[in-house]
């Protein structure tokens, strides 16, 4: 029975990884821009529209590249030096 659970867990991990990778890839291949879907205002000047789109992207957190895995820790402060300054 223990070997059954171990086998199921070992099969579940690659399945979850492959599923999440496929969903991430499909979301990046979608033909729409989520920033443009956030608002439908019309602008007279292209610069105003560009500024509004940039502001919407920044507010939604979509102005940075999409990384699938983070290479840094999310914890801050990450060292004792920053916790206890001299």
Short mmCIF file of N, CA and C in Angstrom, two decimals:
data_model
loop_
_atom_site.label_atom_id
_atom_site.label_comp_id
_atom_site.label_asym_id
_atom_site.label_seq_id
_atom_site.Cartn_x
_atom_site.Cartn_y
_atom_site.Cartn_z
N UNK A 1 0.81 -1.19 0.00
CA UNK A 1 0.00 0.00 0.00
C UNK A 1 0.86 1.26 0.00
N UNK A 2 1.97 1.23 0.73
CA UNK A 2 2.87 2.37 0.77
C UNK A 2 3.48 2.63 -0.60
N UNK A 3 3.83 1.56 -1.30
CA UNK A 3 4.41 1.74 -2.64
C UNK A 3 3.39 2.34 -3.61
N UNK A 4 2.12 2.04 -3.41
CA UNK A 4 1.07 2.62 -4.24
C UNK A 4 1.03 4.14 -4.06
N UNK A 5 1.06 4.60 -2.80
CA UNK A 5 1.02 6.04 -2.53
C UNK A 5 2.27 6.74 -3.05
N UNK A 6 3.41 6.13 -2.88
CA UNK A 6 4.65 6.72 -3.38
C UNK A 6 4.61 6.84 -4.90
N UNK A 7 4.13 5.80 -5.55
CA UNK A 7 4.04 5.81 -7.02
C UNK A 7 3.06 6.89 -7.48
N UNK A 8 1.93 7.04 -6.78
CA UNK A 8 0.95 8.05 -7.15
C UNK A 8 1.50 9.47 -6.97
N UNK A 9 2.23 9.68 -5.90
CA UNK A 9 2.83 11.00 -5.66
C UNK A 9 3.89 11.29 -6.71
N UNK A 10 4.71 10.30 -7.03
CA UNK A 10 5.75 10.52 -8.04
C UNK A 10 5.16 10.74 -9.43
N UNK A 11 4.00 10.21 -9.70
CA UNK A 11 3.33 10.48 -10.98
C UNK A 11 2.59 11.82 -10.96
N UNK A 12 2.16 12.25 -9.79
CA UNK A 12 1.41 13.51 -9.70
C UNK A 12 2.31 14.72 -9.91
N UNK A 13 3.55 14.66 -9.45
CA UNK A 13 4.45 15.81 -9.57
C UNK A 13 4.73 16.19 -11.02
N UNK A 14 5.14 15.25 -11.89
CA UNK A 14 5.35 15.66 -13.29
C UNK A 14 4.05 16.08 -13.98
N UNK A 15 2.95 15.46 -13.59
CA UNK A 15 1.67 15.82 -14.18
C UNK A 15 1.31 17.27 -13.84
N UNK A 16 1.50 17.66 -12.60
CA UNK A 16 1.22 19.05 -12.21
C UNK A 16 2.16 20.02 -12.91
N UNK A 17 3.43 19.66 -13.04
CA UNK A 17 4.39 20.53 -13.72
C UNK A 17 4.02 20.70 -15.19
N UNK A 18 3.73 19.61 -15.86
CA UNK A 18 3.39 19.68 -17.29
C UNK A 18 2.10 20.47 -17.49
N UNK A 19 1.11 20.25 -16.63
CA UNK A 19 -0.15 20.98 -16.74
C UNK A 19 0.06 22.48 -16.55
N UNK A 20 0.83 22.85 -15.54
CA UNK A 20 1.06 24.28 -15.31
C UNK A 20 1.88 24.90 -16.43
N UNK A 21 2.84 24.16 -16.99
CA UNK A 21 3.64 24.69 -18.10
C UNK A 21 2.78 24.89 -19.35
N UNK A 22 1.87 23.97 -19.61
CA UNK A 22 0.99 24.10 -20.77
C UNK A 22 0.05 25.29 -20.60
N UNK A 23 -0.51 25.45 -19.41
CA UNK A 23 -1.42 26.58 -19.17
C UNK A 23 -0.67 27.90 -19.27
N UNK A 24 0.55 27.96 -18.74
CA UNK A 24 1.35 29.18 -18.85
C UNK A 24 1.64 29.48 -20.33
N UNK A 25 2.02 28.48 -21.09
CA UNK A 25 2.31 28.68 -22.51
C UNK A 25 1.09 29.14 -23.29
N UNK A 26 -0.05 28.55 -23.00
CA UNK A 26 -1.27 28.95 -23.70
C UNK A 26 -1.68 30.38 -23.33
N UNK A 27 -1.47 30.77 -22.10
CA UNK A 27 -1.83 32.14 -21.72
C UNK A 27 -0.93 33.16 -22.41
N UNK A 28 0.30 32.79 -22.71
CA UNK A 28 1.21 33.71 -23.41
C UNK A 28 0.95 33.73 -24.91
N UNK A 29 0.30 32.71 -25.45
CA UNK A 29 0.00 32.65 -26.88
C UNK A 29 -1.37 33.24 -27.20
N UNK A 30 -2.10 33.69 -26.21
CA UNK A 30 -3.43 34.23 -26.43
C UNK A 30 -3.35 35.49 -27.29
N UNK A 31 -4.32 35.69 -28.18
CA UNK A 31 -4.25 36.82 -29.11
C UNK A 31 -4.66 38.17 -28.52
N UNK A 32 -5.03 38.23 -27.28
CA UNK A 32 -5.47 39.51 -26.72
C UNK A 32 -4.43 40.06 -25.76
N UNK A 33 -4.57 41.33 -25.46
CA UNK A 33 -3.69 42.00 -24.50
C UNK A 33 -4.50 42.29 -23.25
N UNK A 34 -4.16 41.71 -22.11
CA UNK A 34 -4.97 41.93 -20.91
C UNK A 34 -4.98 43.38 -20.45
N UNK A 35 -3.96 44.14 -20.76
CA UNK A 35 -3.93 45.56 -20.37
C UNK A 35 -4.98 46.34 -21.15
N UNK A 36 -5.11 46.05 -22.42
CA UNK A 36 -6.11 46.75 -23.23
C UNK A 36 -7.52 46.33 -22.86
N UNK A 37 -7.68 45.14 -22.29
CA UNK A 37 -8.99 44.69 -21.85
C UNK A 37 -9.44 45.36 -20.55
N UNK A 38 -8.52 45.99 -19.83
CA UNK A 38 -8.86 46.62 -18.55
C UNK A 38 -9.68 47.89 -18.72
N UNK A 39 -9.53 48.59 -19.82
CA UNK A 39 -10.26 49.84 -20.01
C UNK A 39 -10.65 50.02 -21.46
N UNK A 40 -11.68 50.83 -21.66
CA UNK A 40 -12.15 51.05 -23.03
C UNK A 40 -12.30 52.54 -23.33
N UNK A 41 -11.48 53.36 -22.70
CA UNK A 41 -11.55 54.80 -22.95
C UNK A 41 -10.93 55.15 -24.30
N UNK A 42 -11.47 56.17 -24.92
CA UNK A 42 -10.90 56.64 -26.18
C UNK A 42 -10.08 57.90 -25.90
N UNK A 43 -9.01 58.06 -26.64
CA UNK A 43 -8.09 59.18 -26.42
C UNK A 43 -7.92 59.95 -27.72
N UNK A 44 -7.72 61.26 -27.59
CA UNK A 44 -7.48 62.08 -28.77
C UNK A 44 -6.03 62.02 -29.22
N UNK A 45 -5.14 61.84 -28.27
CA UNK A 45 -3.71 61.87 -28.56
C UNK A 45 -3.11 60.50 -28.30
N UNK A 46 -2.20 60.10 -29.16
CA UNK A 46 -1.55 58.79 -29.00
C UNK A 46 -0.71 58.73 -27.74
N UNK A 47 -0.08 59.85 -27.37
CA UNK A 47 0.76 59.86 -26.16
C UNK A 47 -0.08 59.65 -24.90
N UNK A 48 -1.29 60.22 -24.89
CA UNK A 48 -2.17 60.00 -23.74
C UNK A 48 -2.58 58.54 -23.63
N UNK A 49 -2.87 57.94 -24.77
CA UNK A 49 -3.25 56.53 -24.77
C UNK A 49 -2.07 55.67 -24.32
N UNK A 50 -0.89 55.98 -24.82
CA UNK A 50 0.30 55.21 -24.44
C UNK A 50 0.57 55.33 -22.94
N UNK A 51 0.43 56.52 -22.42
CA UNK A 51 0.63 56.76 -20.98
C UNK A 51 -0.41 56.00 -20.16
N UNK A 52 -1.66 56.00 -20.59
CA UNK A 52 -2.72 55.30 -19.86
C UNK A 52 -2.51 53.79 -19.89
N UNK A 53 -2.08 53.27 -21.03
CA UNK A 53 -1.82 51.83 -21.14
C UNK A 53 -0.65 51.45 -20.24
N UNK A 54 0.39 52.27 -20.22
CA UNK A 54 1.53 51.98 -19.35
C UNK A 54 1.12 52.02 -17.88
N UNK A 55 0.29 52.99 -17.51
CA UNK A 55 -0.16 53.09 -16.12
C UNK A 55 -1.01 51.89 -15.73
N UNK A 56 -1.90 51.47 -16.63
CA UNK A 56 -2.71 50.28 -16.34
C UNK A 56 -1.85 49.04 -16.20
N UNK A 57 -0.85 48.91 -17.06
CA UNK A 57 0.04 47.75 -16.99
C UNK A 57 0.82 47.75 -15.69
N UNK A 58 1.28 48.91 -15.29
CA UNK A 58 2.04 49.00 -14.03
C UNK A 58 1.16 48.69 -12.84
N UNK A 59 -0.06 49.20 -12.83
CA UNK A 59 -0.98 48.93 -11.72
C UNK A 59 -1.37 47.46 -11.64
N UNK A 60 -1.46 46.80 -12.78
CA UNK A 60 -1.84 45.38 -12.79
C UNK A 60 -0.63 44.47 -12.63
N UNK A 61 0.58 45.03 -12.62
CA UNK A 61 1.78 44.21 -12.49
C UNK A 61 2.17 43.51 -13.78
N UNK A 62 1.71 44.04 -14.91
CA UNK A 62 1.99 43.42 -16.20
C UNK A 62 3.05 44.17 -16.99
N UNK A 63 3.78 45.07 -16.36
CA UNK A 63 4.80 45.84 -17.06
C UNK A 63 6.16 45.16 -17.04
N UNK A 64 6.29 44.08 -16.33
CA UNK A 64 7.56 43.36 -16.25
C UNK A 64 7.47 42.07 -17.06
N UNK A 65 8.61 41.50 -17.44
CA UNK A 65 8.56 40.24 -18.19
C UNK A 65 7.96 39.12 -17.35
N UNK A 66 7.35 38.18 -18.02
CA UNK A 66 6.71 37.05 -17.34
C UNK A 66 7.73 35.94 -17.12
N UNK A 67 8.11 35.76 -15.88
CA UNK A 67 9.01 34.67 -15.53
C UNK A 67 8.17 33.55 -14.97
N UNK A 68 8.45 32.35 -15.41
CA UNK A 68 7.69 31.20 -14.92
C UNK A 68 8.18 30.81 -13.53
N UNK A 69 9.49 30.81 -13.33
CA UNK A 69 10.07 30.51 -12.03
C UNK A 69 10.91 31.69 -11.59
N UNK A 70 10.81 32.05 -10.33
CA UNK A 70 11.62 33.13 -9.79
C UNK A 70 12.96 32.58 -9.34
N UNK A 71 14.01 33.33 -9.57
CA UNK A 71 15.34 32.90 -9.17
C UNK A 71 15.78 33.53 -7.86
N UNK A 72 14.95 34.39 -7.30
CA UNK A 72 15.30 35.03 -6.03
C UNK A 72 14.25 34.68 -4.99
N UNK A 73 14.60 34.93 -3.76
CA UNK A 73 13.67 34.65 -2.68
C UNK A 73 12.65 35.78 -2.56
N UNK A 74 11.47 35.44 -2.12
CA UNK A 74 10.43 36.44 -1.94
C UNK A 74 10.49 37.05 -0.54
N UNK A 75 11.32 36.49 0.31
CA UNK A 75 11.43 36.98 1.68
C UNK A 75 12.31 38.23 1.72
N UNK A 76 11.87 39.21 2.45
CA UNK A 76 12.68 40.41 2.65
C UNK A 76 12.59 40.79 4.10
N UNK A 77 13.59 41.07 4.79
CA UNK A 77 15.00 41.04 4.41
C UNK A 77 15.52 39.61 4.36
N UNK A 78 16.44 39.39 3.46
CA UNK A 78 16.91 38.03 3.23
C UNK A 78 18.18 37.70 4.00
N UNK A 79 18.78 38.65 4.67
CA UNK A 79 19.99 38.38 5.44
C UNK A 79 19.90 39.03 6.81
N UNK A 80 20.67 38.51 7.75
CA UNK A 80 20.69 39.08 9.09
C UNK A 80 21.30 40.48 9.08
N UNK A 81 22.17 40.75 8.11
CA UNK A 81 22.79 42.07 8.00
C UNK A 81 21.73 43.15 7.78
N UNK A 82 20.72 42.82 7.00
CA UNK A 82 19.66 43.81 6.74
C UNK A 82 18.65 43.88 7.89
N UNK A 83 18.53 42.81 8.65
CA UNK A 83 17.61 42.82 9.78
C UNK A 83 18.16 43.68 10.91
N UNK A 84 19.45 43.49 11.20
CA UNK A 84 20.11 44.21 12.29
C UNK A 84 21.20 45.11 11.73
N UNK A 85 20.85 46.32 11.25
CA UNK A 85 21.89 47.20 10.71
C UNK A 85 22.81 47.69 11.82
N UNK A 86 24.02 48.04 11.46
CA UNK A 86 25.02 48.49 12.45
C UNK A 86 24.71 49.87 12.93
#
